[in-house]
Amino acid sequence: MKAGIVGLPNVGKSTLFNCLSNAKAQSANYPFCTIEPNVGVVNVPDPRLEALEKIVKPLRVSPATVEIVDIAGLVKGASKGEGLGNKFLANIRETDAIIHVLRCFDDDNITHVEGSIDPVRDKEIIDIELQLKDLETVEKRIDKVKRKAQTGDKEGKKEYELLLKIKENLEKGISVRAMDFTDDERDKYVNNYQLLTDKPVLYICNVDEASLQNGNTYVEAVKEAIKDENAEMMILAAATEADIMELDTYEERKMFLDDLGLDEPGINKLIRAVYKLLKQQTYFTAGVKEVRAWTIPIGATAPQAAGVIHSDFEKGFIRAEVISYDDYVKYGSEAKVKEAGKMRVEGKEYVVQDGDVMHFRFNV
């Protein structure tokens, strides 16, 4: 699962990506790994992992990770191949969620590609390009389904009518994520179209330091613009985050954050927000060799969670021994949790909860 950072040129995308790339500075001995120049695997900051580490004292700790892609700045006409248009749109198609950076600060030293600061206009430029590409995809599908619908095929007729509805909304400038679908429509059709404007989006309002706590008029305009869109929004100062990353010690960073009235770097909150946007959650395994955070989709069952460790664990799943994170911390060890009767034995139907500490029994 990966998220792509998008935005017009000079809105702070690269600064933000560089901060994410240096997220290792915020998580001590958890290594950051770059796959290629514009793709990074970033650790998900999780205080629960640190708490389990203190209790278990393992040889190593492995955090959950999320993949972030820095996608080239888009310009008007991208859907027709302008600039890096085709590459840009292909890169977005490969991601599971979008981090859309909007410039919400004034600075005469940093030129804006459109000549003025207007985050709502900037958002619409990218929206229109993605909508035009989706329109192209939908129209191709309509051509394929139309004949089936005309011959009286019930499913064909149903899909044809749905596609016409999507086309009509896209032509009005409405992104697919803001449209209403039944569960059946979404499962049978919409999810399979892989439409760009259907991807979950997190808007990052990139502000100056003074606007970090309460936002500004640009941020308010963005809030109003996305209120019906089924999207998330976050305020962050990329330049300030870059300054935090340059400080060498924990004490220096803490003093800087205290001065700003913040309890942690915004980058940490951003990484967790992206993880949530991707509809992922964490369960833990805790032993003296390793305390590890494992990433699973929200709603995964115990056998599916076991399969993340190894496919054999899922195939031969017998049961899961489960401790809630709160109980593990409250009693201070696995042995004491067992004594208190707080370890549960769960079967194949169990839906894993975020923060569960688990052992799997399996037979291959």
Short mmCIF file of C-alpha atoms in Angstrom, two decimals:
data_model
loop_
_atom_site.label_atom_id
_atom_site.label_comp_id
_atom_site.label_asym_id
_atom_site.label_seq_id
_atom_site.Cartn_x
_atom_site.Cartn_y
_atom_site.Cartn_z
CA MET A 1 0.00 0.00 0.00
CA LYS A 2 1.41 3.39 -0.94
CA ALA A 3 0.40 7.05 -0.98
CA GLY A 4 1.47 9.62 -3.56
CA ILE A 5 2.28 13.27 -2.82
CA VAL A 6 0.77 15.52 -5.49
CA GLY A 7 0.44 19.27 -6.07
CA LEU A 8 1.39 22.08 -8.42
CA PRO A 9 5.11 23.01 -8.70
CA ASN A 10 6.52 25.08 -5.77
CA VAL A 11 3.84 24.32 -3.20
CA GLY A 12 6.17 22.45 -0.79
CA LYS A 13 5.90 18.84 -2.03
CA SER A 14 9.64 18.19 -2.15
CA THR A 15 10.22 19.83 1.26
CA LEU A 16 7.52 17.62 2.70
CA PHE A 17 8.91 14.48 1.06
CA ASN A 18 12.41 15.30 2.34
CA CYS A 19 11.01 15.64 5.87
CA LEU A 20 9.32 12.26 5.52
CA SER A 21 12.60 10.83 4.23
CA ASN A 22 14.31 12.06 7.40
CA ALA A 23 11.60 10.71 9.70
CA LYS A 24 14.27 8.38 11.14
CA ALA A 25 15.42 11.38 13.23
CA GLN A 26 12.14 11.09 15.14
CA SER A 27 12.31 7.35 15.74
CA ALA A 28 15.74 6.63 17.19
CA ASN A 29 16.97 3.26 15.98
CA TYR A 30 14.25 2.51 13.41
CA PRO A 31 16.00 2.70 10.02
CA PHE A 32 14.63 4.57 7.01
CA CYS A 33 15.02 2.87 3.67
CA THR A 34 14.92 4.55 0.26
CA ILE A 35 13.91 2.25 -2.57
CA GLU A 36 14.59 4.72 -5.38
CA PRO A 37 15.12 8.51 -5.47
CA ASN A 38 11.43 9.44 -5.31
CA VAL A 39 10.03 6.55 -3.25
CA GLY A 40 10.49 6.16 0.49
CA VAL A 41 9.44 3.55 3.03
CA VAL A 42 8.62 5.55 6.15
CA ASN A 43 8.19 4.21 9.68
CA VAL A 44 4.81 4.77 11.33
CA PRO A 45 5.48 6.47 14.70
CA ASP A 46 3.63 4.47 17.37
CA PRO A 47 4.04 5.13 21.13
CA ARG A 48 2.55 1.67 21.79
CA LEU A 49 5.60 0.04 20.20
CA GLU A 50 7.89 1.97 22.55
CA ALA A 51 5.79 0.92 25.56
CA LEU A 52 5.96 -2.76 24.55
CA GLU A 53 9.72 -2.42 24.02
CA LYS A 54 10.14 -1.18 27.62
CA ILE A 55 8.16 -4.13 28.98
CA VAL A 56 9.61 -6.95 26.85
CA LYS A 57 13.18 -5.59 26.32
CA PRO A 58 13.61 -7.39 22.97
CA LEU A 59 16.76 -7.70 20.86
CA ARG A 60 15.16 -5.61 18.11
CA VAL A 61 12.08 -3.53 17.36
CA SER A 62 10.39 -3.39 13.95
CA PRO A 63 7.80 -0.66 13.32
CA ALA A 64 5.01 -0.66 10.76
CA THR A 65 5.86 1.17 7.55
CA VAL A 66 4.07 3.09 4.82
CA GLU A 67 5.34 3.77 1.30
CA ILE A 68 5.33 7.40 0.11
CA VAL A 69 5.91 8.43 -3.52
CA ASP A 70 6.97 11.95 -4.53
CA ILE A 71 5.11 12.56 -7.80
CA ALA A 72 6.29 15.25 -10.25
CA GLY A 73 4.47 18.62 -10.15
CA LEU A 74 1.44 18.72 -12.40
CA VAL A 75 0.52 21.51 -14.83
CA LYS A 76 -2.65 22.40 -16.74
CA GLY A 77 -3.17 20.05 -19.68
CA ALA A 78 -1.65 17.00 -17.95
CA SER A 79 -4.63 14.86 -19.03
CA LYS A 80 -3.63 15.69 -22.63
CA GLY A 81 0.03 14.89 -21.99
CA GLU A 82 1.25 18.44 -21.19
CA GLY A 83 4.43 18.69 -19.10
CA LEU A 84 5.00 15.35 -17.38
CA GLY A 85 1.27 14.69 -17.65
CA ASN A 86 1.23 11.08 -18.76
CA LYS A 87 3.95 10.08 -16.30
CA PHE A 88 2.24 12.01 -13.51
CA LEU A 89 -1.14 10.34 -14.10
CA ALA A 90 0.43 6.88 -14.45
CA ASN A 91 2.23 7.39 -11.12
CA ILE A 92 -1.02 8.40 -9.39
CA ARG A 93 -2.78 5.35 -10.80
CA GLU A 94 -0.22 3.13 -9.05
CA THR A 95 -0.92 4.66 -5.61
CA ASP A 96 -3.67 3.68 -3.16
CA ALA A 97 -4.21 7.17 -1.70
CA ILE A 98 -3.31 10.79 -2.47
CA ILE A 99 -1.58 13.40 -0.27
CA HIS A 100 -2.52 16.67 -2.00
CA VAL A 101 -0.28 19.58 -0.94
CA LEU A 102 -1.79 23.07 -1.22
CA ARG A 103 0.19 26.28 -0.74
CA CYS A 104 -1.48 28.32 1.99
CA PHE A 105 1.25 30.88 2.71
CA ASP A 106 2.55 34.14 1.21
CA ASP A 107 6.23 34.48 0.32
CA ASP A 108 7.43 36.85 -2.41
CA ASN A 109 10.69 34.90 -2.67
CA ILE A 110 8.92 31.72 -3.83
CA THR A 111 7.19 32.17 -7.16
CA HIS A 112 3.87 30.47 -7.85
CA VAL A 113 3.33 28.82 -11.21
CA GLU A 114 -0.07 30.55 -11.51
CA GLY A 115 1.27 33.96 -10.42
CA SER A 116 -0.80 34.29 -7.21
CA ILE A 117 -1.70 32.37 -4.05
CA ASP A 118 -5.08 30.63 -4.27
CA PRO A 119 -5.15 27.06 -2.87
CA VAL A 120 -8.75 26.44 -3.98
CA ARG A 121 -7.87 27.31 -7.59
CA ASP A 122 -4.75 25.11 -7.32
CA LYS A 123 -6.85 22.22 -6.02
CA GLU A 124 -9.31 22.64 -8.88
CA ILE A 125 -6.52 22.59 -11.50
CA ILE A 126 -5.44 19.14 -10.33
CA ASP A 127 -9.04 17.96 -9.79
CA ILE A 128 -9.96 18.91 -13.37
CA GLU A 129 -6.97 17.02 -14.83
CA LEU A 130 -7.82 13.89 -12.84
CA GLN A 131 -11.53 14.20 -13.67
CA LEU A 132 -10.74 14.53 -17.39
CA LYS A 133 -8.64 11.37 -17.24
CA ASP A 134 -11.45 9.54 -15.39
CA LEU A 135 -13.93 10.79 -17.98
CA GLU A 136 -11.77 9.22 -20.67
CA THR A 137 -11.73 5.90 -18.76
CA VAL A 138 -15.51 5.97 -18.18
CA GLU A 139 -16.32 6.82 -21.81
CA LYS A 140 -14.23 3.87 -23.01
CA ARG A 141 -16.13 1.59 -20.61
CA ILE A 142 -19.48 3.02 -21.77
CA ASP A 143 -18.62 2.08 -25.36
CA LYS A 144 -17.94 -1.51 -24.24
CA VAL A 145 -21.09 -1.89 -22.11
CA LYS A 146 -23.56 -0.03 -24.35
CA ARG A 147 -24.22 -2.95 -26.71
CA LYS A 148 -24.89 -5.35 -23.81
CA ALA A 149 -27.37 -2.86 -22.35
CA GLN A 150 -29.16 -2.44 -25.68
CA THR A 151 -29.62 -6.20 -26.07
CA GLY A 152 -31.58 -6.30 -22.79
CA ASP A 153 -28.82 -7.79 -20.59
CA LYS A 154 -29.88 -6.86 -17.02
CA GLU A 155 -26.38 -6.50 -15.60
CA GLY A 156 -25.23 -4.62 -18.70
CA LYS A 157 -28.14 -2.19 -18.39
CA LYS A 158 -27.41 -1.66 -14.70
CA GLU A 159 -23.72 -0.94 -15.32
CA TYR A 160 -24.49 1.29 -18.31
CA GLU A 161 -26.83 3.47 -16.23
CA LEU A 162 -24.24 3.68 -13.44
CA LEU A 163 -21.52 4.74 -15.91
CA LEU A 164 -23.78 7.45 -17.34
CA LYS A 165 -24.36 8.76 -13.80
CA ILE A 166 -20.59 8.85 -13.13
CA LYS A 167 -19.98 10.57 -16.50
CA GLU A 168 -22.63 13.21 -15.79
CA ASN A 169 -21.12 14.01 -12.36
CA LEU A 170 -17.55 14.15 -13.68
CA GLU A 171 -18.71 16.61 -16.36
CA LYS A 172 -20.09 18.78 -13.53
CA GLY A 173 -16.66 18.73 -11.84
CA ILE A 174 -17.63 16.27 -9.09
CA SER A 175 -14.95 13.74 -8.13
CA VAL A 176 -15.95 10.08 -7.86
CA ARG A 177 -15.13 9.96 -4.12
CA ALA A 178 -17.90 12.55 -3.54
CA MET A 179 -20.55 10.49 -5.36
CA ASP A 180 -23.04 8.18 -3.64
CA PHE A 181 -23.05 4.49 -4.55
CA THR A 182 -24.74 1.43 -3.07
CA ASP A 183 -22.44 -1.26 -1.63
CA ASP A 184 -23.40 -3.46 -4.58
CA GLU A 185 -22.48 -0.76 -7.15
CA ARG A 186 -19.17 -0.11 -5.45
CA ASP A 187 -18.19 -3.77 -5.04
CA LYS A 188 -19.32 -4.95 -8.48
CA TYR A 189 -18.30 -1.99 -10.61
CA VAL A 190 -16.81 1.22 -9.21
CA ASN A 191 -13.86 -0.35 -7.37
CA ASN A 192 -12.90 -2.22 -10.55
CA TYR A 193 -12.67 0.97 -12.64
CA GLN A 194 -9.65 2.19 -10.61
CA LEU A 195 -10.65 5.82 -11.13
CA LEU A 196 -8.16 8.50 -10.06
CA THR A 197 -10.73 10.74 -8.34
CA ASP A 198 -12.04 7.77 -6.35
CA LYS A 199 -8.79 7.42 -4.40
CA PRO A 200 -8.95 8.60 -0.77
CA VAL A 201 -7.30 12.01 -0.37
CA LEU A 202 -5.66 13.94 2.45
CA TYR A 203 -5.30 17.67 1.77
CA ILE A 204 -2.21 19.22 3.38
CA CYS A 205 -2.56 22.96 3.90
CA ASN A 206 1.10 24.03 3.84
CA VAL A 207 1.17 27.19 6.01
CA ASP A 208 3.78 29.50 7.51
CA GLU A 209 4.84 29.08 11.14
CA ALA A 210 2.50 31.82 12.39
CA SER A 211 -0.54 30.00 11.00
CA LEU A 212 0.38 26.57 12.37
CA GLN A 213 -1.94 26.60 15.39
CA ASN A 214 -5.07 28.30 14.05
CA GLY A 215 -4.73 28.30 10.26
CA ASN A 216 -5.47 31.37 8.10
CA THR A 217 -7.92 32.60 5.45
CA TYR A 218 -6.41 30.25 2.85
CA VAL A 219 -7.03 27.26 5.15
CA GLU A 220 -10.63 28.35 5.77
CA ALA A 221 -11.19 28.58 2.01
CA VAL A 222 -9.89 25.02 1.55
CA LYS A 223 -12.14 23.74 4.39
CA GLU A 224 -15.15 25.24 2.65
CA ALA A 225 -14.12 23.85 -0.75
CA ILE A 226 -13.78 20.23 0.46
CA LYS A 227 -16.70 20.05 2.90
CA ASP A 228 -18.81 17.79 0.62
CA GLU A 229 -15.94 15.77 -0.77
CA ASN A 230 -15.46 12.91 1.71
CA ALA A 231 -11.81 13.92 2.22
CA GLU A 232 -9.44 14.59 5.14
CA MET A 233 -7.49 17.81 5.76
CA MET A 234 -4.44 18.66 7.86
CA ILE A 235 -2.51 21.88 8.59
CA LEU A 236 1.29 21.58 8.43
CA ALA A 237 4.24 23.93 7.96
CA ALA A 238 6.70 22.08 5.71
CA ALA A 239 9.47 24.68 6.19
CA THR A 240 9.13 24.42 9.99
CA GLU A 241 9.18 20.62 9.80
CA ALA A 242 12.43 20.90 7.78
CA ASP A 243 13.91 23.07 10.56
CA ILE A 244 12.91 20.48 13.19
CA MET A 245 14.59 17.72 11.18
CA GLU A 246 17.88 19.65 11.11
CA LEU A 247 18.15 19.67 14.93
CA ASP A 248 20.48 16.92 16.13
CA THR A 249 19.23 16.00 19.59
CA TYR A 250 15.91 15.05 21.12
CA GLU A 251 16.29 17.88 23.66
CA GLU A 252 16.74 20.52 20.93
CA ARG A 253 13.72 19.25 19.04
CA LYS A 254 11.62 19.20 22.20
CA MET A 255 12.55 22.81 23.01
CA PHE A 256 11.68 23.87 19.46
CA LEU A 257 8.33 22.06 19.62
CA ASP A 258 7.55 23.52 23.06
CA ASP A 259 8.14 27.02 21.70
CA LEU A 260 5.63 26.29 18.94
CA GLY A 261 3.12 24.82 21.39
CA LEU A 262 3.33 21.37 19.74
CA ASP A 263 3.62 17.98 21.43
CA GLU A 264 5.28 16.23 18.45
CA PRO A 265 6.41 17.00 14.89
CA GLY A 266 3.61 17.38 12.36
CA ILE A 267 5.33 14.79 10.19
CA ASN A 268 4.54 12.10 12.80
CA LYS A 269 0.85 13.03 12.67
CA LEU A 270 0.96 13.07 8.88
CA ILE A 271 2.42 9.55 8.67
CA ARG A 272 -0.27 8.21 11.02
CA ALA A 273 -2.96 10.05 9.03
CA VAL A 274 -1.70 8.45 5.79
CA TYR A 275 -1.72 5.00 7.43
CA LYS A 276 -5.35 5.59 8.43
CA LEU A 277 -6.18 6.96 4.96
CA LEU A 278 -4.93 3.68 3.49
CA LYS A 279 -7.39 1.90 5.84
CA GLN A 280 -4.58 0.07 7.59
CA GLN A 281 -4.19 -0.89 11.25
CA THR A 282 -1.57 -2.54 13.44
CA TYR A 283 -1.31 -5.66 15.54
CA PHE A 284 1.80 -6.62 17.52
CA THR A 285 3.88 -9.69 18.20
CA ALA A 286 5.99 -9.41 21.33
CA GLY A 287 8.87 -11.72 22.25
CA VAL A 288 12.43 -11.44 23.53
CA LYS A 289 13.84 -11.72 19.99
CA GLU A 290 11.60 -9.04 18.51
CA VAL A 291 8.72 -6.70 19.22
CA ARG A 292 7.09 -6.00 15.87
CA ALA A 293 4.19 -4.00 14.46
CA TRP A 294 2.39 -5.79 11.62
CA THR A 295 0.23 -3.96 9.09
CA ILE A 296 -3.18 -5.39 8.15
CA PRO A 297 -6.29 -3.92 6.51
CA ILE A 298 -9.00 -2.77 8.91
CA GLY A 299 -11.47 -5.67 9.22
CA ALA A 300 -8.89 -8.45 8.68
CA THR A 301 -9.61 -11.78 10.41
CA ALA A 302 -7.14 -13.67 12.61
CA PRO A 303 -6.07 -16.10 9.80
CA GLN A 304 -5.52 -13.15 7.42
CA ALA A 305 -3.41 -11.42 10.07
CA ALA A 306 -1.38 -14.61 10.53
CA GLY A 307 -0.86 -14.75 6.75
CA VAL A 308 0.99 -11.42 6.85
CA ILE A 309 3.75 -13.17 8.82
CA HIS A 310 3.79 -16.24 6.53
CA SER A 311 1.26 -17.78 4.14
CA ASP A 312 1.66 -21.14 5.97
CA PHE A 313 0.35 -19.50 9.16
CA GLU A 314 -2.90 -18.66 7.35
CA LYS A 315 -3.25 -22.04 5.62
CA GLY A 316 -2.69 -24.05 8.80
CA PHE A 317 -4.34 -21.61 11.24
CA ILE A 318 -5.69 -23.30 14.39
CA ARG A 319 -6.24 -20.42 16.82
CA ALA A 320 -4.91 -17.06 17.97
CA GLU A 321 -3.96 -16.15 21.52
CA VAL A 322 -4.88 -12.49 21.93
CA ILE A 323 -4.06 -9.83 24.54
CA SER A 324 -5.41 -6.32 24.19
CA TYR A 325 -2.66 -3.69 24.22
CA ASP A 326 -4.19 -1.96 27.26
CA ASP A 327 -4.15 -5.19 29.27
CA TYR A 328 -0.54 -5.93 28.27
CA VAL A 329 0.56 -2.52 29.56
CA LYS A 330 -1.67 -2.67 32.65
CA TYR A 331 -0.34 -6.04 33.88
CA GLY A 332 3.23 -5.52 32.67
CA SER A 333 3.99 -8.97 31.23
CA GLU A 334 2.42 -11.81 29.29
CA ALA A 335 2.64 -14.12 32.30
CA LYS A 336 0.72 -11.67 34.52
CA VAL A 337 -1.91 -11.16 31.81
CA LYS A 338 -2.45 -14.96 31.76
CA GLU A 339 -2.67 -15.06 35.57
CA ALA A 340 -5.35 -12.37 35.45
CA GLY A 341 -7.29 -14.42 32.88
CA LYS A 342 -7.05 -11.65 30.29
CA MET A 343 -5.55 -13.69 27.44
CA ARG A 344 -8.27 -14.74 24.99
CA VAL A 345 -8.30 -17.67 22.57
CA GLU A 346 -9.88 -16.65 19.27
CA GLY A 347 -10.80 -18.69 16.18
CA LYS A 348 -11.02 -18.18 12.43
CA GLU A 349 -13.90 -15.70 12.54
CA TYR A 350 -12.19 -13.26 14.92
CA VAL A 351 -11.80 -9.75 13.49
CA VAL A 352 -8.46 -8.35 14.68
CA GLN A 353 -8.61 -5.09 16.64
CA ASP A 354 -6.04 -2.31 16.32
CA GLY A 355 -3.35 -2.85 18.96
CA ASP A 356 -3.98 -6.55 19.64
CA VAL A 357 -0.89 -8.44 20.81
CA MET A 358 -1.09 -11.89 19.20
CA HIS A 359 0.43 -15.38 19.09
CA PHE A 360 -0.71 -17.82 16.39
CA ARG A 361 -1.05 -21.60 16.65
CA PHE A 362 -0.93 -23.34 13.32
CA ASN A 363 -0.34 -26.74 11.76
CA VAL A 364 1.18 -27.25 8.31
#
